[in-house]
mmCIF file of C-alpha atoms and ligand atoms in Angstrom:
data_model
loop_
_atom_site.group_PDB
_atom_site.id
_atom_site.type_symbol
_atom_site.label_atom_id
_atom_site.label_comp_id
_atom_site.label_asym_id
_atom_site.label_seq_id
_atom_site.Cartn_x
_atom_site.Cartn_y
_atom_site.Cartn_z
ATOM 1 C CA UNK A 22 308.533 -57.961 290.693
ATOM 2 C CA UNK A 23 308.457 -60.333 293.651
ATOM 3 C CA UNK A 24 306.975 -63.810 293.106
ATOM 4 C CA UNK A 25 306.134 -64.123 296.814
ATOM 5 C CA UNK A 26 304.043 -60.905 296.691
ATOM 6 C CA UNK A 27 302.221 -62.020 293.553
ATOM 7 C CA UNK A 28 301.450 -65.378 295.118
ATOM 8 C CA UNK A 29 300.100 -63.645 298.224
ATOM 9 C CA UNK A 30 297.762 -61.706 295.950
ATOM 10 C CA UNK A 31 296.627 -64.923 294.256
ATOM 11 C CA UNK A 32 296.064 -66.527 297.677
ATOM 12 C CA UNK A 33 293.882 -63.587 298.737
ATOM 13 C CA UNK A 34 291.815 -63.787 295.562
ATOM 14 C CA UNK A 35 291.470 -67.578 295.956
ATOM 15 C CA UNK A 36 290.200 -67.111 299.514
ATOM 16 C CA UNK A 37 287.440 -64.902 298.190
ATOM 17 C CA UNK A 38 286.667 -67.414 295.421
ATOM 18 C CA UNK A 39 286.366 -70.196 297.978
ATOM 19 C CA UNK A 40 284.115 -68.113 300.224
ATOM 20 C CA UNK A 41 281.897 -67.260 297.256
ATOM 21 C CA UNK A 42 281.949 -70.863 296.030
ATOM 22 C CA UNK A 43 280.689 -72.042 299.416
ATOM 23 C CA UNK A 44 278.016 -69.358 299.475
ATOM 24 C CA UNK A 45 276.956 -70.434 295.977
ATOM 25 C CA UNK A 46 276.773 -74.077 297.107
ATOM 26 C CA UNK A 47 274.567 -73.085 300.075
ATOM 27 C CA UNK A 48 272.133 -71.411 297.690
ATOM 28 C CA UNK A 49 272.266 -74.426 295.343
ATOM 29 C CA UNK A 50 271.252 -76.617 298.309
ATOM 30 C CA UNK A 51 268.237 -74.380 298.915
ATOM 31 C CA UNK A 52 267.342 -74.690 295.229
ATOM 32 C CA UNK A 53 267.608 -78.514 295.593
ATOM 33 C CA UNK A 54 265.200 -78.494 298.574
ATOM 34 C CA UNK A 55 262.760 -76.393 296.575
ATOM 35 C CA UNK A 56 263.040 -78.806 293.631
ATOM 36 C CA UNK A 57 262.592 -81.880 295.845
ATOM 37 C CA UNK A 58 259.434 -80.243 297.241
ATOM 38 C CA UNK A 59 257.830 -79.629 293.856
ATOM 39 C CA UNK A 60 259.373 -82.535 291.886
ATOM 40 C CA UNK A 61 261.230 -80.277 289.430
ATOM 41 C CA UNK A 62 264.299 -81.914 287.819
ATOM 42 C CA UNK A 63 267.706 -80.804 289.047
ATOM 43 C CA UNK A 64 269.115 -80.182 285.594
ATOM 44 C CA UNK A 65 267.823 -77.120 283.794
ATOM 45 C CA UNK A 66 269.765 -76.799 280.517
ATOM 46 C CA UNK A 67 267.945 -73.618 279.446
ATOM 47 C CA UNK A 68 268.949 -71.822 282.638
ATOM 48 C CA UNK A 69 272.520 -73.121 282.334
ATOM 49 C CA UNK A 70 272.890 -71.953 278.746
ATOM 50 C CA UNK A 71 271.570 -68.470 279.421
ATOM 51 C CA UNK A 72 273.715 -68.247 282.574
ATOM 52 C CA UNK A 73 276.858 -69.111 280.608
ATOM 53 C CA UNK A 74 276.086 -66.651 277.817
ATOM 54 C CA UNK A 75 275.599 -63.836 280.315
ATOM 55 C CA UNK A 76 278.719 -64.787 282.261
ATOM 56 C CA UNK A 77 280.782 -64.816 279.041
ATOM 57 C CA UNK A 78 279.488 -61.370 278.107
ATOM 58 C CA UNK A 79 280.890 -60.032 281.356
ATOM 59 C CA UNK A 80 284.434 -61.134 280.465
ATOM 60 C CA UNK A 81 286.790 -58.529 278.978
ATOM 61 C CA UNK A 82 288.623 -60.719 276.437
ATOM 62 C CA UNK A 83 287.743 -63.697 274.269
ATOM 63 C CA UNK A 84 290.338 -65.799 276.118
ATOM 64 C CA UNK A 85 288.696 -64.978 279.438
ATOM 65 C CA UNK A 86 285.228 -65.586 277.966
ATOM 66 C CA UNK A 87 286.286 -69.160 277.150
ATOM 67 C CA UNK A 88 287.717 -69.549 280.645
ATOM 68 C CA UNK A 89 284.483 -68.248 282.201
ATOM 69 C CA UNK A 90 282.523 -70.743 280.143
ATOM 70 C CA UNK A 91 284.659 -73.656 281.387
ATOM 71 C CA UNK A 92 284.517 -72.391 284.942
ATOM 72 C CA UNK A 93 280.735 -71.975 284.995
ATOM 73 C CA UNK A 94 280.182 -75.313 283.330
ATOM 74 C CA UNK A 95 282.187 -76.855 286.161
ATOM 75 C CA UNK A 96 280.509 -74.812 288.878
ATOM 76 C CA UNK A 97 277.058 -75.824 287.740
ATOM 77 C CA UNK A 98 278.107 -79.464 287.302
ATOM 78 C CA UNK A 99 279.356 -79.514 290.916
ATOM 79 C CA UNK A 100 276.193 -77.783 292.036
ATOM 80 C CA UNK A 101 274.087 -80.467 290.302
ATOM 81 C CA UNK A 102 276.084 -83.278 291.889
ATOM 82 C CA UNK A 103 275.378 -81.821 295.354
ATOM 83 C CA UNK A 104 271.705 -81.387 294.449
ATOM 84 C CA UNK A 105 271.490 -85.006 293.310
ATOM 85 C CA UNK A 106 273.042 -86.054 296.629
ATOM 86 C CA UNK A 107 270.217 -84.288 298.456
ATOM 87 C CA UNK A 108 267.625 -85.835 296.133
ATOM 88 C CA UNK A 109 269.146 -89.285 296.853
ATOM 89 C CA UNK A 110 268.847 -88.658 300.621
ATOM 90 C CA UNK A 111 265.201 -87.627 300.172
ATOM 91 C CA UNK A 112 264.222 -90.591 297.985
ATOM 92 C CA UNK A 113 266.189 -93.786 298.611
ATOM 93 C CA UNK A 114 265.457 -95.840 295.519
ATOM 94 C CA UNK A 115 266.997 -98.867 293.852
ATOM 95 C CA UNK A 116 265.579 -98.047 290.406
ATOM 96 C CA UNK A 117 263.271 -101.055 290.607
ATOM 97 C CA UNK A 118 266.144 -103.511 291.261
ATOM 98 C CA UNK A 119 265.582 -106.013 294.074
ATOM 99 C CA UNK A 120 268.150 -107.883 296.093
ATOM 100 C CA UNK A 121 267.824 -111.663 295.661
ATOM 101 C CA UNK A 122 269.708 -114.714 296.931
ATOM 102 C CA UNK A 123 270.728 -115.851 293.436
ATOM 103 C CA UNK A 124 269.319 -119.354 293.966
ATOM 104 C CA UNK A 125 269.028 -121.033 290.567
ATOM 105 C CA UNK A 126 268.545 -124.750 291.326
ATOM 106 C CA UNK A 127 266.267 -126.272 288.688
ATOM 107 C CA UNK A 128 266.332 -123.132 286.505
ATOM 108 C CA UNK A 129 266.142 -123.264 282.707
ATOM 109 C CA UNK A 130 269.159 -121.728 280.988
ATOM 110 C CA UNK A 131 269.534 -120.906 277.281
ATOM 111 C CA UNK A 132 272.902 -120.490 275.542
ATOM 112 C CA UNK A 133 273.795 -119.893 271.907
ATOM 113 C CA UNK A 134 275.368 -122.607 269.763
ATOM 114 C CA UNK A 135 275.399 -126.335 270.300
ATOM 115 C CA UNK A 136 276.847 -128.628 272.955
ATOM 116 C CA UNK A 137 280.576 -128.164 273.303
ATOM 117 C CA UNK A 138 280.439 -124.461 272.371
ATOM 118 C CA UNK A 139 282.234 -122.014 274.658
ATOM 119 C CA UNK A 140 278.775 -120.762 275.675
ATOM 120 C CA UNK A 141 278.015 -124.264 276.927
ATOM 121 C CA UNK A 142 281.262 -124.263 278.934
ATOM 122 C CA UNK A 143 280.312 -120.885 280.423
ATOM 123 C CA UNK A 144 276.836 -122.201 281.310
ATOM 124 C CA UNK A 145 278.203 -125.292 283.066
ATOM 125 C CA UNK A 146 280.941 -123.236 284.733
ATOM 126 C CA UNK A 147 278.554 -120.617 286.133
ATOM 127 C CA UNK A 148 275.559 -122.763 287.058
ATOM 128 C CA UNK A 149 277.053 -126.213 287.667
ATOM 129 C CA UNK A 150 274.922 -129.249 286.910
ATOM 130 C CA UNK A 151 271.738 -128.449 288.833
ATOM 131 C CA UNK A 152 270.071 -126.466 286.021
ATOM 132 C CA UNK A 153 268.350 -127.545 282.820
ATOM 133 C CA UNK A 154 270.385 -125.989 279.987
ATOM 134 C CA UNK A 155 269.499 -125.943 276.311
ATOM 135 C CA UNK A 156 270.875 -124.289 273.196
ATOM 136 C CA UNK A 157 269.385 -121.950 270.602
ATOM 137 C CA UNK A 158 270.703 -120.737 267.268
ATOM 138 C CA UNK A 159 271.466 -117.038 267.625
ATOM 139 C CA UNK A 160 272.325 -114.469 270.282
ATOM 140 C CA UNK A 161 268.948 -112.862 269.639
ATOM 141 C CA UNK A 162 267.240 -116.225 270.277
ATOM 142 C CA UNK A 163 268.859 -116.254 273.739
ATOM 143 C CA UNK A 164 267.475 -112.762 274.359
ATOM 144 C CA UNK A 165 264.001 -113.867 273.245
ATOM 145 C CA UNK A 166 263.991 -117.084 275.298
ATOM 146 C CA UNK A 167 264.713 -115.041 278.414
ATOM 147 C CA UNK A 168 262.469 -112.115 277.560
ATOM 148 C CA UNK A 169 259.496 -114.320 276.728
ATOM 149 C CA UNK A 170 259.973 -116.425 279.861
ATOM 150 C CA UNK A 171 260.858 -119.796 278.287
ATOM 151 C CA UNK A 172 264.266 -119.561 279.985
ATOM 152 C CA UNK A 173 264.956 -118.224 283.477
ATOM 153 C CA UNK A 174 268.478 -117.229 282.464
ATOM 154 C CA UNK A 175 270.499 -116.713 279.280
ATOM 155 C CA UNK A 176 274.246 -116.881 278.716
ATOM 156 C CA UNK A 177 275.879 -114.586 276.125
ATOM 157 C CA UNK A 178 279.483 -113.698 275.247
ATOM 158 C CA UNK A 179 280.233 -109.982 275.484
ATOM 159 C CA UNK A 180 283.963 -109.624 275.155
ATOM 160 C CA UNK A 181 287.113 -111.453 274.152
ATOM 161 C CA UNK A 182 290.449 -110.481 275.652
ATOM 162 C CA UNK A 183 292.150 -110.445 272.210
ATOM 163 C CA UNK A 184 289.498 -109.174 269.824
ATOM 164 C CA UNK A 185 287.367 -106.900 272.009
ATOM 165 C CA UNK A 186 283.611 -106.607 272.387
ATOM 166 C CA UNK A 187 280.990 -108.770 270.706
ATOM 167 C CA UNK A 188 279.111 -105.904 269.166
ATOM 168 C CA UNK A 189 275.855 -107.768 268.365
ATOM 169 C CA UNK A 190 275.317 -108.617 272.010
ATOM 170 C CA UNK A 191 275.890 -105.021 273.071
ATOM 171 C CA UNK A 192 273.265 -103.852 270.580
ATOM 172 C CA UNK A 193 270.808 -106.526 271.749
ATOM 173 C CA UNK A 194 271.250 -105.592 275.420
ATOM 174 C CA UNK A 195 269.822 -102.243 274.586
ATOM 175 C CA UNK A 196 266.882 -103.636 272.589
ATOM 176 C CA UNK A 197 265.572 -106.226 275.065
ATOM 177 C CA UNK A 198 264.247 -105.694 278.528
ATOM 178 C CA UNK A 199 266.720 -108.161 280.082
ATOM 179 C CA UNK A 200 269.299 -107.484 282.789
ATOM 180 C CA UNK A 201 272.780 -108.732 283.632
ATOM 181 C CA UNK A 202 272.807 -110.719 286.900
ATOM 182 C CA UNK A 203 276.229 -112.339 286.658
ATOM 183 C CA UNK A 204 279.357 -112.844 284.612
ATOM 184 C CA UNK A 205 281.713 -115.726 283.905
ATOM 185 C CA UNK A 206 285.065 -115.915 282.124
ATOM 186 C CA UNK A 207 286.019 -118.909 279.977
ATOM 187 C CA UNK A 208 289.635 -119.472 278.981
ATOM 188 C CA UNK A 209 289.453 -120.032 275.234
ATOM 189 C CA UNK A 210 291.933 -122.602 273.988
ATOM 190 C CA UNK A 211 291.280 -122.978 270.279
ATOM 191 C CA UNK A 212 292.497 -126.111 268.532
ATOM 192 C CA UNK A 213 292.417 -127.294 264.933
ATOM 193 C CA UNK A 214 290.041 -130.276 264.736
ATOM 194 C CA UNK A 215 289.595 -132.792 261.924
ATOM 195 C CA UNK A 216 288.407 -136.315 261.251
ATOM 196 C CA UNK A 217 290.639 -138.896 262.933
ATOM 197 C CA UNK A 218 293.566 -139.741 260.649
ATOM 198 C CA UNK A 219 293.498 -136.390 258.796
ATOM 199 C CA UNK A 220 296.913 -134.864 257.981
ATOM 200 C CA UNK A 221 297.155 -131.050 258.173
ATOM 201 C CA UNK A 222 298.430 -131.052 254.525
ATOM 202 C CA UNK A 223 295.090 -132.464 253.334
ATOM 203 C CA UNK A 224 293.061 -129.504 254.612
ATOM 204 C CA UNK A 225 291.509 -127.056 252.153
ATOM 205 C CA UNK A 226 288.664 -125.481 254.149
ATOM 206 C CA UNK A 227 288.509 -124.365 257.754
ATOM 207 C CA UNK A 228 285.264 -123.535 259.588
ATOM 208 C CA UNK A 229 284.768 -121.516 262.732
ATOM 209 C CA UNK A 230 282.873 -118.660 264.284
ATOM 210 C CA UNK A 231 284.216 -115.342 262.870
ATOM 211 C CA UNK A 232 285.772 -114.674 266.284
ATOM 212 C CA UNK A 233 287.513 -118.076 266.220
ATOM 213 C CA UNK A 234 289.032 -117.267 262.815
ATOM 214 C CA UNK A 235 290.070 -113.812 264.016
ATOM 215 C CA UNK A 236 291.609 -115.097 267.238
ATOM 216 C CA UNK A 237 293.766 -117.603 265.302
ATOM 217 C CA UNK A 238 294.777 -115.217 262.527
ATOM 218 C CA UNK A 239 298.528 -115.709 263.035
ATOM 219 C CA UNK A 240 298.180 -119.485 262.575
ATOM 220 C CA UNK A 241 295.821 -119.013 259.600
ATOM 221 C CA UNK A 242 298.122 -116.448 257.947
ATOM 222 C CA UNK A 243 300.605 -119.294 257.484
ATOM 223 C CA UNK A 244 297.963 -121.231 255.488
ATOM 224 C CA UNK A 245 296.911 -118.682 252.846
ATOM 225 C CA UNK A 246 295.628 -121.450 250.575
ATOM 226 C CA UNK A 247 292.943 -122.516 253.091
ATOM 227 C CA UNK A 248 289.437 -121.196 252.525
ATOM 228 C CA UNK A 249 288.123 -119.695 255.773
ATOM 229 C CA UNK A 250 284.363 -120.109 256.251
ATOM 230 C CA UNK A 251 282.447 -118.433 259.077
ATOM 231 C CA UNK A 252 279.684 -120.374 260.796
ATOM 232 C CA UNK A 253 277.398 -119.512 263.720
ATOM 233 C CA UNK A 254 279.558 -121.209 266.266
ATOM 234 C CA UNK A 255 282.802 -123.089 266.876
ATOM 235 C CA UNK A 256 280.943 -126.233 267.922
ATOM 236 C CA UNK A 257 278.634 -126.070 264.866
ATOM 237 C CA UNK A 258 281.848 -126.029 262.825
ATOM 238 C CA UNK A 259 283.098 -129.186 264.555
ATOM 239 C CA UNK A 260 279.708 -130.845 264.000
ATOM 240 C CA UNK A 261 279.846 -129.975 260.272
ATOM 241 C CA UNK A 262 283.255 -131.650 259.893
ATOM 242 C CA UNK A 263 281.892 -134.792 261.584
ATOM 243 C CA UNK A 264 278.698 -134.877 259.485
ATOM 244 C CA UNK A 265 280.392 -134.264 256.128
ATOM 245 C CA UNK A 266 283.160 -136.840 256.701
ATOM 246 C CA UNK A 267 285.520 -134.956 254.368
ATOM 247 C CA UNK A 268 289.239 -134.964 255.196
ATOM 248 C CA UNK A 269 289.786 -131.645 253.394
ATOM 249 C CA UNK A 270 287.731 -129.899 256.085
ATOM 250 C CA UNK A 271 288.782 -128.781 259.551
ATOM 251 C CA UNK A 272 287.244 -126.709 262.362
ATOM 252 C CA UNK A 273 288.650 -124.279 264.877
ATOM 253 C CA UNK A 274 286.952 -125.109 268.162
ATOM 254 C CA UNK A 275 287.698 -126.248 271.716
ATOM 255 C CA UNK A 276 289.274 -129.606 272.623
ATOM 256 C CA UNK A 277 285.960 -130.217 274.503
ATOM 257 C CA UNK A 278 284.150 -130.021 271.131
ATOM 258 C CA UNK A 279 286.623 -132.587 269.693
ATOM 259 C CA UNK A 280 285.547 -135.049 272.386
ATOM 260 C CA UNK A 281 281.807 -134.400 271.824
ATOM 261 C CA UNK A 282 281.996 -134.693 267.996
ATOM 262 C CA UNK A 283 284.508 -137.581 267.828
ATOM 263 C CA UNK A 284 287.146 -135.470 266.078
ATOM 264 C CA UNK A 285 290.908 -135.454 266.547
ATOM 265 C CA UNK A 286 292.928 -132.494 267.709
ATOM 266 C CA UNK A 287 295.226 -131.945 264.689
ATOM 267 C CA UNK A 288 296.980 -129.027 266.370
ATOM 268 C CA UNK A 289 296.349 -127.627 269.831
ATOM 269 C CA UNK A 290 296.772 -124.081 271.208
ATOM 270 C CA UNK A 291 296.554 -122.185 267.916
ATOM 271 C CA UNK A 292 295.188 -118.906 269.357
ATOM 272 C CA UNK A 293 297.332 -115.810 268.763
ATOM 273 C CA UNK A 294 297.266 -115.124 272.470
ATOM 274 C CA UNK A 295 297.912 -117.766 275.178
ATOM 275 C CA UNK A 296 295.735 -115.805 277.573
ATOM 276 C CA UNK A 297 292.744 -115.708 275.273
ATOM 277 C CA UNK A 298 289.584 -115.511 277.406
ATOM 278 C CA UNK A 299 285.946 -114.701 276.718
ATOM 279 C CA UNK A 300 283.700 -112.935 279.196
ATOM 280 C CA UNK A 301 280.065 -114.072 279.273
ATOM 281 C CA UNK A 302 277.123 -112.327 280.875
ATOM 282 C CA UNK A 303 274.248 -114.094 282.589
ATOM 283 C CA UNK A 304 270.940 -112.365 281.872
ATOM 284 C CA UNK A 305 267.422 -112.435 283.354
ATOM 285 C CA UNK A 306 264.123 -110.788 282.557
ATOM 286 C CA UNK A 307 264.097 -109.353 286.077
ATOM 287 C CA UNK A 308 265.714 -106.369 287.695
ATOM 288 C CA UNK A 309 267.597 -108.166 290.441
ATOM 289 C CA UNK A 310 271.042 -108.290 292.002
ATOM 290 C CA UNK A 311 272.700 -110.526 294.556
ATOM 291 C CA UNK A 312 274.125 -109.332 297.860
ATOM 292 C CA UNK A 313 277.756 -108.358 297.270
ATOM 293 C CA UNK A 314 277.128 -107.327 293.634
ATOM 294 C CA UNK A 315 280.022 -104.975 292.882
ATOM 295 C CA UNK A 316 279.826 -104.094 289.183
ATOM 296 C CA UNK A 317 277.259 -101.903 287.417
ATOM 297 C CA UNK A 318 276.697 -101.678 283.664
ATOM 298 C CA UNK A 319 274.716 -98.855 282.099
ATOM 299 C CA UNK A 320 274.023 -97.519 278.611
ATOM 300 C CA UNK A 321 272.905 -94.109 277.388
ATOM 301 C CA UNK A 322 272.874 -91.677 274.501
ATOM 302 C CA UNK A 323 273.761 -87.994 274.571
ATOM 303 C CA UNK A 324 271.167 -85.474 273.405
ATOM 304 C CA UNK A 325 273.821 -82.922 272.514
ATOM 305 C CA UNK A 326 276.542 -85.372 271.550
ATOM 306 C CA UNK A 327 278.541 -82.923 269.491
ATOM 307 C CA UNK A 328 278.676 -80.258 272.155
ATOM 308 C CA UNK A 329 282.066 -79.932 273.836
ATOM 309 C CA UNK A 330 282.181 -81.782 277.129
ATOM 310 C CA UNK A 331 278.806 -83.556 276.922
ATOM 311 C CA UNK A 332 280.275 -87.017 277.573
ATOM 312 C CA UNK A 333 282.631 -85.549 280.152
ATOM 313 C CA UNK A 334 279.648 -84.098 282.021
ATOM 314 C CA UNK A 335 277.751 -87.356 281.987
ATOM 315 C CA UNK A 336 280.797 -89.200 283.318
ATOM 316 C CA UNK A 337 281.339 -86.458 285.905
ATOM 317 C CA UNK A 338 278.633 -88.114 288.027
ATOM 318 C CA UNK A 339 280.824 -91.203 288.363
ATOM 319 C CA UNK A 340 283.914 -89.163 289.168
ATOM 320 C CA UNK A 341 282.301 -86.763 291.669
ATOM 321 C CA UNK A 342 280.813 -89.704 293.543
ATOM 322 C CA UNK A 343 284.325 -91.243 293.818
ATOM 323 C CA UNK A 344 283.293 -94.319 291.846
ATOM 324 C CA UNK A 345 285.734 -96.271 289.731
ATOM 325 C CA UNK A 346 284.850 -96.525 286.052
ATOM 326 C CA UNK A 347 286.222 -99.759 284.611
ATOM 327 C CA UNK A 348 285.099 -99.730 280.994
ATOM 328 C CA UNK A 349 283.642 -97.570 278.247
ATOM 329 C CA UNK A 350 282.458 -98.662 274.804
ATOM 330 C CA UNK A 351 280.477 -96.879 272.148
ATOM 331 C CA UNK A 352 278.278 -98.317 269.410
ATOM 332 C CA UNK A 353 276.675 -96.511 266.479
ATOM 333 C CA UNK A 354 272.932 -95.966 266.879
ATOM 334 C CA UNK A 355 271.201 -97.751 263.979
ATOM 335 C CA UNK A 356 269.650 -95.364 261.469
ATOM 336 C CA UNK A 357 271.113 -92.305 263.170
ATOM 337 C CA UNK A 358 274.291 -91.336 261.352
ATOM 338 C CA UNK A 359 277.328 -90.426 263.488
ATOM 339 C CA UNK A 360 275.441 -90.830 266.726
ATOM 340 C CA UNK A 361 276.569 -93.285 269.359
ATOM 341 C CA UNK A 362 275.278 -95.170 272.353
ATOM 342 C CA UNK A 363 277.715 -95.442 275.257
ATOM 343 C CA UNK A 364 278.146 -98.511 277.444
ATOM 344 C CA UNK A 365 279.833 -97.871 280.770
ATOM 345 C CA UNK A 366 280.856 -100.237 283.573
ATOM 346 C CA UNK A 367 281.762 -99.012 287.031
ATOM 347 C CA UNK A 368 282.316 -100.521 290.480
ATOM 348 C CA UNK A 369 279.484 -100.376 293.007
ATOM 349 C CA UNK A 370 276.259 -101.785 294.424
ATOM 350 C CA UNK A 371 272.898 -100.284 293.568
ATOM 351 C CA UNK A 372 271.971 -100.086 297.272
ATOM 352 C CA UNK A 373 274.800 -97.587 297.961
ATOM 353 C CA UNK A 374 274.068 -93.838 298.115
ATOM 354 C CA UNK A 375 276.954 -92.653 295.847
ATOM 355 C CA UNK A 376 275.911 -95.178 293.210
ATOM 356 C CA UNK A 377 272.271 -94.078 293.373
ATOM 357 C CA UNK A 378 273.375 -90.489 293.156
ATOM 358 C CA UNK A 379 275.512 -91.107 290.061
ATOM 359 C CA UNK A 380 272.745 -93.138 288.416
ATOM 360 C CA UNK A 381 270.132 -90.494 289.108
ATOM 361 C CA UNK A 382 272.365 -87.767 287.682
ATOM 362 C CA UNK A 383 273.164 -89.694 284.514
ATOM 363 C CA UNK A 384 269.550 -90.811 284.099
ATOM 364 C CA UNK A 385 268.403 -87.185 284.106
ATOM 365 C CA UNK A 386 271.125 -85.792 281.895
ATOM 366 C CA UNK A 387 271.308 -88.394 279.157
ATOM 367 C CA UNK A 388 268.685 -89.991 276.925
ATOM 368 C CA UNK A 389 267.564 -93.621 276.637
ATOM 369 C CA UNK A 390 269.396 -94.335 279.878
ATOM 370 C CA UNK A 391 269.305 -97.994 280.950
ATOM 371 C CA UNK A 392 270.781 -99.758 283.958
ATOM 372 C CA UNK A 393 271.890 -102.991 282.316
ATOM 373 C CA UNK A 394 272.583 -104.757 285.602
ATOM 374 C CA UNK A 395 274.402 -105.052 288.908
ATOM 375 C CA UNK A 396 276.347 -108.250 289.410
ATOM 376 C CA UNK A 397 279.418 -109.829 291.021
ATOM 377 C CA UNK A 398 282.415 -109.167 288.778
ATOM 378 C CA UNK A 399 284.960 -111.814 287.907
ATOM 379 C CA UNK A 400 288.583 -110.734 288.355
HETATM 380 O O1 LIG B 502 268.927 -72.603 288.806
HETATM 381 C C1 LIG B 502 268.721 -73.765 289.083
HETATM 382 O O2 LIG B 502 267.667 -74.369 288.807
HETATM 383 C C2 LIG B 502 269.763 -74.550 289.796
HETATM 384 O O3 LIG B 502 269.530 -75.671 290.189
HETATM 385 C C3 LIG B 502 271.124 -73.959 289.966
HETATM 386 C C4 LIG B 502 272.071 -74.364 288.841
HETATM 387 C C5 LIG B 502 273.393 -73.594 289.133
HETATM 388 O O4 LIG B 502 274.229 -74.149 289.861
HETATM 389 O O5 LIG B 502 273.524 -72.474 288.671
HETATM 390 C C6 LIG B 502 272.291 -75.822 288.897
HETATM 391 C C7 LIG B 502 271.592 -76.707 288.116
HETATM 392 C C8 LIG B 502 270.716 -76.291 287.030
HETATM 393 O O6 LIG B 502 270.907 -77.075 285.900
HETATM 394 C C9 LIG B 502 270.831 -74.862 286.732
HETATM 395 C C10 LIG B 502 271.524 -74.004 287.518
#
């Protein structure tokens, strides 16, 4: 047996496959034009399922039947991507998002916590001083302030570099009709704060946001006798220590909070990770994006989540449009056991054709699809 001869045979077969593939794609384009004309959706799962069953039946072994299934799944996925491209050319649409200049002078901005919280730092860092900022109690309150129009913008933490995503905010982003218009990263430098004159040995109770306690777990592991109490916010914790005037209490919060609440820094830099940073999103009750926006966030659910390749197919629209996916998270869907909602970030601007094509494809082939926003990413 000669390898060269066998490879020549494979090359000949491949040539035929390529010719037939191109012929198939030509017909798929005609189907797309027909569908554009009558408004029929590109994706037809019933046709795809019956097509795959028939194709499998034509195979002569069970191994080949599985191969045919994979092959036809891919062929039809590629065919759909091309069809979506043609749909995008026929209907340029920004999914209701409008380009804006991002001017926010005089705007009202809501953040969660109290003055001196990391959310406050993010607000000042992103907007500067020419906005009117105020604080509310919970993340959901921020969502409501923005949704009901009392605030023009809201500021919410979504992710910490050491502990991962802030799950409550992810879940809320899906529930409220608000959109991400920007992001800001705050370097989190936790410190142990107490009343002036307090010795570390006197401490019995330490307050912080659950994330603050988690992010300083190595330091806290050395103090097993301390009671750890979670509060809404790091700055609320500092405020509590000031109000209660009890030297057995301490707070984990920022040095900025120490200055605001007249506390002393008993020990600085107690985070497990020196590079501890929190990413905040800036939200609005408007579908808008600034020129140069280069990051898109979306969320969706899969109708057939337990079918092999369903997530892969949804993500195929990002890959086939040569877009760079930067993040994927999943969250359980409340009340729906073992079902998940996916949150995906990828690079791009909503005005660009490949982005519109990917969005249109995913919107049609997933359920509860939402474009969460298009904004300028922070490195
Ligand atoms: O038959 C159609 O409606 C097509 O668009 C063609 C095709 C295919 O490539 O076979 C592509 C997408 C549909 O989901 C089903 C099948």
